[in-house]
mmCIF file of N, CA, C and O in Angstrom:
data_model
loop_
_atom_site.group_PDB
_atom_site.id
_atom_site.type_symbol
_atom_site.label_atom_id
_atom_site.label_comp_id
_atom_site.label_asym_id
_atom_site.label_seq_id
_atom_site.Cartn_x
_atom_site.Cartn_y
_atom_site.Cartn_z
ATOM 1 N N MET A 300 -9.692 -16.444 15.806
ATOM 2 C CA MET A 300 -8.658 -17.291 15.253
ATOM 3 C C MET A 300 -7.969 -18.014 16.403
ATOM 4 O O MET A 300 -7.605 -17.415 17.406
ATOM 5 N N SER A 301 -7.789 -19.282 16.214
ATOM 6 C CA SER A 301 -7.123 -20.071 17.253
ATOM 7 C C SER A 301 -5.612 -19.868 17.186
ATOM 8 O O SER A 301 -5.056 -19.533 16.145
ATOM 9 N N ALA A 302 -4.971 -20.074 18.304
ATOM 10 C CA ALA A 302 -3.517 -19.921 18.372
ATOM 11 C C ALA A 302 -2.860 -21.033 17.566
ATOM 12 O O ALA A 302 -3.291 -22.188 17.619
ATOM 13 N N PRO A 303 -1.813 -20.698 16.835
ATOM 14 C CA PRO A 303 -1.109 -21.743 16.085
ATOM 15 C C PRO A 303 -0.436 -22.723 17.037
ATOM 16 O O PRO A 303 -0.001 -22.354 18.119
ATOM 17 N N ARG A 304 -0.331 -23.972 16.606
ATOM 18 C CA ARG A 304 0.243 -25.027 17.442
ATOM 19 C C ARG A 304 1.690 -25.352 17.086
ATOM 20 O O ARG A 304 2.324 -26.137 17.785
ATOM 21 N N SER A 305 2.175 -24.775 15.995
ATOM 22 C CA SER A 305 3.543 -25.077 15.589
ATOM 23 C C SER A 305 4.077 -23.954 14.698
ATOM 24 O O SER A 305 3.310 -23.138 14.173
ATOM 25 N N LEU A 306 5.382 -23.953 14.538
ATOM 26 C CA LEU A 306 6.002 -22.991 13.636
ATOM 27 C C LEU A 306 5.531 -23.219 12.204
ATOM 28 O O LEU A 306 5.284 -22.263 11.462
ATOM 29 N N ALA A 307 5.358 -24.473 11.832
ATOM 30 C CA ALA A 307 4.873 -24.784 10.487
ATOM 31 C C ALA A 307 3.498 -24.174 10.252
ATOM 32 O O ALA A 307 3.226 -23.625 9.175
ATOM 33 N N GLU A 308 2.634 -24.237 11.247
ATOM 34 C CA GLU A 308 1.302 -23.648 11.114
ATOM 35 C C GLU A 308 1.395 -22.127 11.022
ATOM 36 O O GLU A 308 0.680 -21.506 10.240
ATOM 37 N N VAL A 309 2.264 -21.524 11.816
ATOM 38 C CA VAL A 309 2.478 -20.074 11.737
ATOM 39 C C VAL A 309 2.887 -19.705 10.314
ATOM 40 O O VAL A 309 2.339 -18.781 9.704
ATOM 41 N N ARG A 310 3.849 -20.436 9.773
ATOM 42 C CA ARG A 310 4.349 -20.134 8.426
ATOM 43 C C ARG A 310 3.272 -20.340 7.368
ATOM 44 O O ARG A 310 3.164 -19.555 6.422
ATOM 45 N N THR A 311 2.476 -21.374 7.519
ATOM 46 C CA THR A 311 1.390 -21.618 6.568
ATOM 47 C C THR A 311 0.391 -20.467 6.594
ATOM 48 O O THR A 311 -0.036 -19.977 5.543
ATOM 49 N N ARG A 312 0.032 -20.027 7.787
ATOM 50 C CA ARG A 312 -0.908 -18.904 7.899
ATOM 51 C C ARG A 312 -0.319 -17.619 7.310
ATOM 52 O O ARG A 312 -1.021 -16.854 6.661
ATOM 53 N N ILE A 313 0.961 -17.393 7.549
ATOM 54 C CA ILE A 313 1.616 -16.210 6.975
ATOM 55 C C ILE A 313 1.604 -16.297 5.455
ATOM 56 O O ILE A 313 1.313 -15.307 4.764
ATOM 57 N N ASP A 314 1.873 -17.480 4.900
ATOM 58 C CA ASP A 314 1.853 -17.653 3.443
ATOM 59 C C ASP A 314 0.479 -17.345 2.856
ATOM 60 O O ASP A 314 0.372 -16.732 1.794
ATOM 61 N N VAL A 315 -0.577 -17.767 3.545
ATOM 62 C CA VAL A 315 -1.937 -17.477 3.092
ATOM 63 C C VAL A 315 -2.185 -15.969 3.115
ATOM 64 O O VAL A 315 -2.705 -15.396 2.154
ATOM 65 N N LEU A 316 -1.798 -15.327 4.209
ATOM 66 C CA LEU A 316 -1.965 -13.872 4.297
ATOM 67 C C LEU A 316 -1.161 -13.157 3.226
ATOM 68 O O LEU A 316 -1.638 -12.185 2.621
ATOM 69 N N ASP A 317 0.059 -13.624 2.969
ATOM 70 C CA ASP A 317 0.880 -13.010 1.927
ATOM 71 C C ASP A 317 0.197 -13.102 0.566
ATOM 72 O O ASP A 317 0.230 -12.150 -0.225
ATOM 73 N N GLY A 318 -0.433 -14.216 0.284
ATOM 74 C CA GLY A 318 -1.186 -14.358 -0.970
ATOM 75 C C GLY A 318 -2.317 -13.352 -1.055
ATOM 76 O O GLY A 318 -2.547 -12.737 -2.105
ATOM 77 N N ASP A 319 -3.029 -13.164 0.056
ATOM 78 C CA ASP A 319 -4.107 -12.166 0.099
ATOM 79 C C ASP A 319 -3.551 -10.765 -0.119
ATOM 80 O O ASP A 319 -4.130 -9.959 -0.849
ATOM 81 N N LEU A 320 -2.423 -10.475 0.524
ATOM 82 C CA LEU A 320 -1.810 -9.151 0.371
ATOM 83 C C LEU A 320 -1.383 -8.899 -1.072
ATOM 84 O O LEU A 320 -1.580 -7.792 -1.598
ATOM 85 N N ILE A 321 -0.834 -9.901 -1.731
ATOM 86 C CA ILE A 321 -0.420 -9.757 -3.127
ATOM 87 C C ILE A 321 -1.627 -9.418 -4.002
ATOM 88 O O ILE A 321 -1.564 -8.517 -4.850
ATOM 89 N N ARG A 322 -2.715 -10.112 -3.813
ATOM 90 C CA ARG A 322 -3.928 -9.831 -4.601
ATOM 91 C C ARG A 322 -4.424 -8.408 -4.347
ATOM 92 O O ARG A 322 -4.812 -7.702 -5.277
ATOM 93 N N LEU A 323 -4.408 -7.977 -3.100
ATOM 94 C CA LEU A 323 -4.844 -6.620 -2.774
ATOM 95 C C LEU A 323 -3.893 -5.571 -3.346
ATOM 96 O O LEU A 323 -4.328 -4.525 -3.841
ATOM 97 N N LEU A 324 -2.596 -5.850 -3.304
ATOM 98 C CA LEU A 324 -1.634 -4.908 -3.880
ATOM 99 C C LEU A 324 -1.778 -4.823 -5.394
ATOM 100 O O LEU A 324 -1.616 -3.741 -5.977
ATOM 101 N N ALA A 325 -2.099 -5.924 -6.035
ATOM 102 C CA ALA A 325 -2.347 -5.899 -7.483
ATOM 103 C C ALA A 325 -3.557 -5.025 -7.796
ATOM 104 O O ALA A 325 -3.545 -4.245 -8.763
ATOM 105 N N GLU A 326 -4.582 -5.118 -6.972
ATOM 106 C CA GLU A 326 -5.771 -4.279 -7.145
ATOM 107 C C GLU A 326 -5.413 -2.809 -6.920
ATOM 108 O O GLU A 326 -5.831 -1.927 -7.669
ATOM 109 N N ARG A 327 -4.603 -2.545 -5.914
ATOM 110 C CA ARG A 327 -4.166 -1.168 -5.638
ATOM 111 C C ARG A 327 -3.351 -0.628 -6.814
ATOM 112 O O ARG A 327 -3.492 0.520 -7.209
ATOM 113 N N GLN A 328 -2.500 -1.483 -7.382
ATOM 114 C CA GLN A 328 -1.687 -1.059 -8.520
ATOM 115 C C GLN A 328 -2.560 -0.640 -9.703
ATOM 116 O O GLN A 328 -2.265 0.350 -10.374
ATOM 117 N N GLU A 329 -3.617 -1.370 -9.949
ATOM 118 C CA GLU A 329 -4.517 -0.995 -11.047
ATOM 119 C C GLU A 329 -5.172 0.360 -10.786
ATOM 120 O O GLU A 329 -5.358 1.157 -11.704
ATOM 121 N N LEU A 330 -5.502 0.624 -9.530
ATOM 122 C CA LEU A 330 -6.082 1.923 -9.190
ATOM 123 C C LEU A 330 -5.043 3.035 -9.326
ATOM 124 O O LEU A 330 -5.363 4.142 -9.787
ATOM 125 N N VAL A 331 -3.808 2.759 -8.955
ATOM 126 C CA VAL A 331 -2.729 3.734 -9.126
ATOM 127 C C VAL A 331 -2.528 4.025 -10.609
ATOM 128 O O VAL A 331 -2.362 5.177 -11.015
ATOM 129 N N ARG A 332 -2.548 2.975 -11.423
ATOM 130 C CA ARG A 332 -2.414 3.154 -12.870
ATOM 131 C C ARG A 332 -3.547 4.046 -13.397
ATOM 132 O O ARG A 332 -3.308 4.941 -14.200
ATOM 133 N N ALA A 333 -4.752 3.827 -12.925
ATOM 134 C CA ALA A 333 -5.887 4.655 -13.341
ATOM 135 C C ALA A 333 -5.720 6.089 -12.857
ATOM 136 O O ALA A 333 -6.021 7.040 -13.589
ATOM 137 N N ALA A 334 -5.228 6.258 -11.644
ATOM 138 C CA ALA A 334 -5.043 7.606 -11.095
ATOM 139 C C ALA A 334 -4.075 8.420 -11.945
ATOM 140 O O ALA A 334 -4.256 9.631 -12.111
ATOM 141 N N ALA A 335 -3.065 7.759 -12.492
ATOM 142 C CA ALA A 335 -2.066 8.463 -13.315
ATOM 143 C C ALA A 335 -2.711 9.164 -14.499
ATOM 144 O O ALA A 335 -2.232 10.219 -14.940
ATOM 145 N N THR A 336 -3.812 8.634 -14.988
ATOM 146 C CA THR A 336 -4.469 9.243 -16.155
ATOM 147 C C THR A 336 -5.177 10.547 -15.799
ATOM 148 O O THR A 336 -5.471 11.338 -16.685
ATOM 149 N N PHE A 337 -5.451 10.764 -14.524
ATOM 150 C CA PHE A 337 -6.172 11.958 -14.092
ATOM 151 C C PHE A 337 -5.259 13.076 -13.600
ATOM 152 O O PHE A 337 -5.741 14.179 -13.324
ATOM 153 N N LYS A 338 -3.979 12.807 -13.479
ATOM 154 C CA LYS A 338 -3.067 13.784 -12.879
ATOM 155 C C LYS A 338 -2.293 14.535 -13.945
ATOM 156 O O LYS A 338 -1.771 13.946 -14.893
ATOM 157 N N ALA A 339 -2.202 15.845 -13.755
ATOM 158 C CA ALA A 339 -1.624 16.717 -14.771
ATOM 159 C C ALA A 339 -0.103 16.728 -14.782
ATOM 160 O O ALA A 339 0.504 16.930 -15.831
ATOM 161 N N ASP A 340 0.524 16.532 -13.619
ATOM 162 C CA ASP A 340 1.976 16.670 -13.574
ATOM 163 C C ASP A 340 2.567 15.854 -12.425
ATOM 164 O O ASP A 340 1.847 15.211 -11.657
ATOM 165 N N GLU A 341 3.900 15.910 -12.324
ATOM 166 C CA GLU A 341 4.617 15.138 -11.320
ATOM 167 C C GLU A 341 4.211 15.522 -9.900
ATOM 168 O O GLU A 341 4.111 14.662 -9.022
ATOM 169 N N GLN A 342 3.977 16.784 -9.656
ATOM 170 C CA GLN A 342 3.568 17.235 -8.320
ATOM 171 C C GLN A 342 2.238 16.599 -7.920
ATOM 172 O O GLN A 342 2.053 16.202 -6.768
ATOM 173 N N ALA A 343 1.335 16.494 -8.876
ATOM 174 C CA ALA A 343 0.048 15.853 -8.596
ATOM 175 C C ALA A 343 0.237 14.373 -8.277
ATOM 176 O O ALA A 343 -0.495 13.809 -7.464
ATOM 177 N N VAL A 344 1.219 13.739 -8.905
ATOM 178 C CA VAL A 344 1.509 12.336 -8.620
ATOM 179 C C VAL A 344 2.091 12.204 -7.217
ATOM 180 O O VAL A 344 1.683 11.347 -6.440
ATOM 181 N N ARG A 345 3.032 13.064 -6.881
ATOM 182 C CA ARG A 345 3.694 12.975 -5.564
ATOM 183 C C ARG A 345 2.740 13.306 -4.416
ATOM 184 O O ARG A 345 2.797 12.681 -3.366
ATOM 185 N N ALA A 346 1.890 14.288 -4.580
ATOM 186 C CA ALA A 346 0.819 14.655 -3.641
ATOM 187 C C ALA A 346 1.200 14.472 -2.167
ATOM 188 O O ALA A 346 0.609 13.657 -1.459
ATOM 189 N N PRO A 347 2.177 15.234 -1.676
ATOM 190 C CA PRO A 347 2.648 15.021 -0.297
ATOM 191 C C PRO A 347 1.554 15.182 0.761
ATOM 192 O O PRO A 347 1.573 14.465 1.772
ATOM 193 N N ASP A 348 0.612 16.078 0.563
ATOM 194 C CA ASP A 348 -0.479 16.227 1.537
ATOM 195 C C ASP A 348 -1.329 14.959 1.592
ATOM 196 O O ASP A 348 -1.725 14.507 2.667
ATOM 197 N N ARG A 349 -1.598 14.387 0.427
ATOM 198 C CA ARG A 349 -2.380 13.148 0.358
ATOM 199 C C ARG A 349 -1.609 12.010 1.030
ATOM 200 O O ARG A 349 -2.192 11.207 1.772
ATOM 201 N N VAL A 350 -0.313 11.940 0.798
ATOM 202 C CA VAL A 350 0.506 10.902 1.425
ATOM 203 C C VAL A 350 0.367 10.979 2.942
ATOM 204 O O VAL A 350 0.138 9.964 3.612
ATOM 205 N N GLU A 351 0.485 12.172 3.487
ATOM 206 C CA GLU A 351 0.398 12.321 4.945
ATOM 207 C C GLU A 351 -0.981 11.948 5.475
ATOM 208 O O GLU A 351 -1.097 11.349 6.542
ATOM 209 N N ARG A 352 -2.031 12.275 4.730
ATOM 210 C CA ARG A 352 -3.384 11.878 5.153
ATOM 211 C C ARG A 352 -3.537 10.362 5.143
ATOM 212 O O ARG A 352 -4.117 9.775 6.064
ATOM 213 N N VAL A 353 -3.022 9.718 4.106
ATOM 214 C CA VAL A 353 -3.125 8.262 3.998
ATOM 215 C C VAL A 353 -2.337 7.589 5.121
ATOM 216 O O VAL A 353 -2.813 6.631 5.741
ATOM 217 N N VAL A 354 -1.149 8.080 5.401
ATOM 218 C CA VAL A 354 -0.332 7.505 6.481
ATOM 219 C C VAL A 354 -1.017 7.704 7.831
ATOM 220 O O VAL A 354 -1.063 6.787 8.661
ATOM 221 N N SER A 355 -1.559 8.874 8.051
ATOM 222 C CA SER A 355 -2.259 9.142 9.310
ATOM 223 C C SER A 355 -3.450 8.196 9.479
ATOM 224 O O SER A 355 -3.659 7.632 10.568
ATOM 225 N N LEU A 356 -4.201 7.999 8.419
ATOM 226 C CA LEU A 356 -5.343 7.088 8.469
ATOM 227 C C LEU A 356 -4.880 5.649 8.714
ATOM 228 O O LEU A 356 -5.510 4.907 9.483
ATOM 229 N N ALA A 357 -3.775 5.260 8.095
ATOM 230 C CA ALA A 357 -3.231 3.913 8.324
ATOM 231 C C ALA A 357 -2.855 3.728 9.788
ATOM 232 O O ALA A 357 -3.118 2.675 10.373
ATOM 233 N N ARG A 358 -2.265 4.746 10.387
ATOM 234 C CA ARG A 358 -1.902 4.661 11.813
ATOM 235 C C ARG A 358 -3.161 4.516 12.675
ATOM 236 O O ARG A 358 -3.179 3.702 13.607
ATOM 237 N N GLU A 359 -4.197 5.292 12.372
ATOM 238 C CA GLU A 359 -5.451 5.209 13.139
ATOM 239 C C GLU A 359 -6.080 3.825 13.010
ATOM 240 O O GLU A 359 -6.503 3.229 14.007
ATOM 241 N N ARG A 360 -6.159 3.337 11.777
ATOM 242 C CA ARG A 360 -6.753 2.026 11.540
ATOM 243 C C ARG A 360 -5.928 0.930 12.205
ATOM 244 O O ARG A 360 -6.486 -0.043 12.726
ATOM 245 N N ALA A 361 -4.617 1.077 12.170
ATOM 246 C CA ALA A 361 -3.741 0.089 12.808
ATOM 247 C C ALA A 361 -4.012 0.018 14.301
ATOM 248 O O ALA A 361 -4.182 -1.073 14.862
ATOM 249 N N ALA A 362 -4.047 1.172 14.939
ATOM 250 C CA ALA A 362 -4.291 1.198 16.382
ATOM 251 C C ALA A 362 -5.623 0.535 16.723
ATOM 252 O O ALA A 362 -5.708 -0.250 17.670
ATOM 253 N N ALA A 363 -6.644 0.804 15.919
ATOM 254 C CA ALA A 363 -7.967 0.220 16.166
ATOM 255 C C ALA A 363 -7.970 -1.294 15.951
ATOM 256 O O ALA A 363 -8.730 -2.019 16.598
ATOM 257 N N ALA A 364 -7.089 -1.780 15.066
ATOM 258 C CA ALA A 364 -7.051 -3.211 14.747
ATOM 259 C C ALA A 364 -6.059 -3.996 15.595
ATOM 260 O O ALA A 364 -5.972 -5.210 15.473
ATOM 261 N N GLY A 365 -5.301 -3.299 16.448
ATOM 262 C CA GLY A 365 -4.328 -3.985 17.279
ATOM 263 C C GLY A 365 -2.958 -4.128 16.635
ATOM 264 O O GLY A 365 -2.124 -4.900 17.105
ATOM 265 N N LEU A 366 -2.720 -3.383 15.560
ATOM 266 C CA LEU A 366 -1.414 -3.366 14.908
ATOM 267 C C LEU A 366 -0.642 -2.159 15.418
ATOM 268 O O LEU A 366 -1.220 -1.070 15.558
ATOM 269 N N GLU A 367 0.613 -2.329 15.692
ATOM 270 C CA GLU A 367 1.448 -1.219 16.145
ATOM 271 C C GLU A 367 1.437 -0.124 15.067
ATOM 272 O O GLU A 367 1.799 -0.381 13.917
ATOM 273 N N PRO A 368 0.992 1.094 15.405
ATOM 274 C CA PRO A 368 0.929 2.169 14.403
ATOM 275 C C PRO A 368 2.258 2.449 13.706
ATOM 276 O O PRO A 368 2.273 2.756 12.503
ATOM 277 N N ALA A 369 3.365 2.321 14.402
ATOM 278 C CA ALA A 369 4.667 2.553 13.769
ATOM 279 C C ALA A 369 4.946 1.517 12.680
ATOM 280 O O ALA A 369 5.571 1.836 11.655
ATOM 281 N N VAL A 370 4.492 0.295 12.883
ATOM 282 C CA VAL A 370 4.651 -0.739 11.855
ATOM 283 C C VAL A 370 3.821 -0.367 10.636
ATOM 284 O O VAL A 370 4.308 -0.419 9.499
ATOM 285 N N ALA A 371 2.580 0.011 10.867
ATOM 286 C CA ALA A 371 1.712 0.411 9.752
ATOM 287 C C ALA A 371 2.322 1.588 9.000
ATOM 288 O O ALA A 371 2.352 1.593 7.765
ATOM 289 N N GLU A 372 2.818 2.567 9.726
ATOM 290 C CA GLU A 372 3.395 3.736 9.060
ATOM 291 C C GLU A 372 4.585 3.351 8.197
ATOM 292 O O GLU A 372 4.700 3.789 7.045
ATOM 293 N N ALA A 373 5.465 2.519 8.719
ATOM 294 C CA ALA A 373 6.648 2.113 7.944
ATOM 295 C C ALA A 373 6.242 1.354 6.683
ATOM 296 O O ALA A 373 6.774 1.607 5.598
ATOM 297 N N VAL A 374 5.287 0.456 6.821
ATOM 298 C CA VAL A 374 4.826 -0.323 5.660
ATOM 299 C C VAL A 374 4.155 0.598 4.648
ATOM 300 O O VAL A 374 4.423 0.526 3.447
ATOM 301 N N TRP A 375 3.296 1.486 5.127
ATOM 302 C CA TRP A 375 2.575 2.372 4.210
ATOM 303 C C TRP A 375 3.528 3.336 3.506
ATOM 304 O O TRP A 375 3.391 3.574 2.314
ATOM 305 N N ARG A 376 4.493 3.872 4.219
ATOM 306 C CA ARG A 376 5.442 4.791 3.563
ATOM 307 C C ARG A 376 6.251 4.070 2.483
ATOM 308 O O ARG A 376 6.466 4.606 1.401
ATOM 309 N N ALA A 377 6.669 2.847 2.766
ATOM 310 C CA ALA A 377 7.399 2.070 1.758
ATOM 311 C C ALA A 377 6.498 1.767 0.562
ATOM 312 O O ALA A 377 6.911 1.917 -0.597
ATOM 313 N N MET A 378 5.273 1.349 0.840
ATOM 314 C CA MET A 378 4.333 1.020 -0.228
ATOM 315 C C MET A 378 4.013 2.252 -1.068
ATOM 316 O O MET A 378 4.060 2.210 -2.303
ATOM 317 N N ILE A 379 3.713 3.346 -0.402
ATOM 318 C CA ILE A 379 3.363 4.573 -1.123
ATOM 319 C C ILE A 379 4.541 5.051 -1.959
ATOM 320 O O ILE A 379 4.364 5.435 -3.119
ATOM 321 N N GLY A 380 5.738 5.033 -1.395
ATOM 322 C CA GLY A 380 6.909 5.462 -2.149
ATOM 323 C C GLY A 380 7.112 4.640 -3.409
ATOM 324 O O GLY A 380 7.420 5.168 -4.482
ATOM 325 N N THR A 381 6.920 3.334 -3.291
ATOM 326 C CA THR A 381 7.064 2.454 -4.444
ATOM 327 C C THR A 381 5.961 2.698 -5.465
ATOM 328 O O THR A 381 6.227 2.732 -6.675
ATOM 329 N N PHE A 382 4.750 2.895 -5.000
ATOM 330 C CA PHE A 382 3.658 3.173 -5.931
ATOM 331 C C PHE A 382 3.790 4.552 -6.572
ATOM 332 O O PHE A 382 3.386 4.732 -7.718
ATOM 333 N N ILE A 383 4.346 5.517 -5.868
ATOM 334 C CA ILE A 383 4.590 6.823 -6.487
ATOM 335 C C ILE A 383 5.582 6.658 -7.645
ATOM 336 O O ILE A 383 5.370 7.204 -8.730
ATOM 337 N N ALA A 384 6.641 5.902 -7.423
ATOM 338 C CA ALA A 384 7.606 5.655 -8.502
ATOM 339 C C ALA A 384 6.923 4.957 -9.681
ATOM 340 O O ALA A 384 7.144 5.330 -10.847
ATOM 341 N N PHE A 385 6.091 3.977 -9.393
ATOM 342 C CA PHE A 385 5.331 3.285 -10.438
ATOM 343 C C PHE A 385 4.432 4.263 -11.182
ATOM 344 O O PHE A 385 4.382 4.279 -12.413
ATOM 345 N N GLU A 386 3.723 5.089 -10.427
ATOM 346 C CA GLU A 386 2.788 6.041 -11.035
ATOM 347 C C GLU A 386 3.523 7.096 -11.857
ATOM 348 O O GLU A 386 3.045 7.502 -12.920
ATOM 349 N N LEU A 387 4.689 7.531 -11.385
ATOM 350 C CA LEU A 387 5.481 8.484 -12.175
ATOM 351 C C LEU A 387 5.860 7.867 -13.521
ATOM 352 O O LEU A 387 5.792 8.538 -14.559
ATOM 353 N N ASP A 388 6.251 6.591 -13.514
ATOM 354 C CA ASP A 388 6.551 5.903 -14.768
ATOM 355 C C ASP A 388 5.321 5.829 -15.657
ATOM 356 O O ASP A 388 5.393 6.073 -16.864
ATOM 357 N N GLU A 389 4.184 5.476 -15.069
ATOM 358 C CA GLU A 389 2.936 5.413 -15.826
ATOM 359 C C GLU A 389 2.568 6.779 -16.400
ATOM 360 O O GLU A 389 2.165 6.887 -17.545
ATOM 361 N N HIS A 390 2.708 7.786 -15.576
ATOM 362 C CA HIS A 390 2.345 9.143 -15.985
ATOM 363 C C HIS A 390 3.235 9.616 -17.130
ATOM 364 O O HIS A 390 2.741 10.158 -18.119
ATOM 365 N N SER A 391 4.530 9.396 -17.013
ATOM 366 C CA SER A 391 5.441 9.864 -18.066
ATOM 367 C C SER A 391 5.259 9.034 -19.343
ATOM 368 O O SER A 391 5.463 9.557 -20.438
ATOM 369 N N ALA A 392 4.862 7.780 -19.232
ATOM 370 C CA ALA A 392 4.627 6.958 -20.426
ATOM 371 C C ALA A 392 3.410 7.444 -21.216
ATOM 372 O O ALA A 392 3.318 7.214 -22.414
ATOM 373 N N ARG A 393 2.503 8.118 -20.553
ATOM 374 C CA ARG A 393 1.283 8.608 -21.209
ATOM 375 C C ARG A 393 1.491 9.968 -21.877
ATOM 376 O O ARG A 393 0.626 10.444 -22.562
ATOM 377 N N ARG A 394 2.624 10.577 -21.639
ATOM 378 C CA ARG A 394 2.864 11.927 -22.174
ATOM 379 C C ARG A 394 3.412 11.891 -23.559
ATOM 380 O O ARG A 394 3.843 11.068 -24.154
#
């Protein structure tokens, strides 16, 4: 990727990436919704061991990709927390 030549170009590229991220998050949400159907209770939804594995993997992948692992961890923890709340709502709606 070539270096951006202006702030406007930086912003345009960020907007494109944000669109890609939204599409990927929508796909993740559908998978979270599906996961709710397989889980027996709230503890299974919260799955703290799974959360820690996912965060650890995000940190590893971030380091390999040149992203600061602390940034990846903060983003993943926020995302996971929000999706857990979503999944809890989905799970309780199915009961």
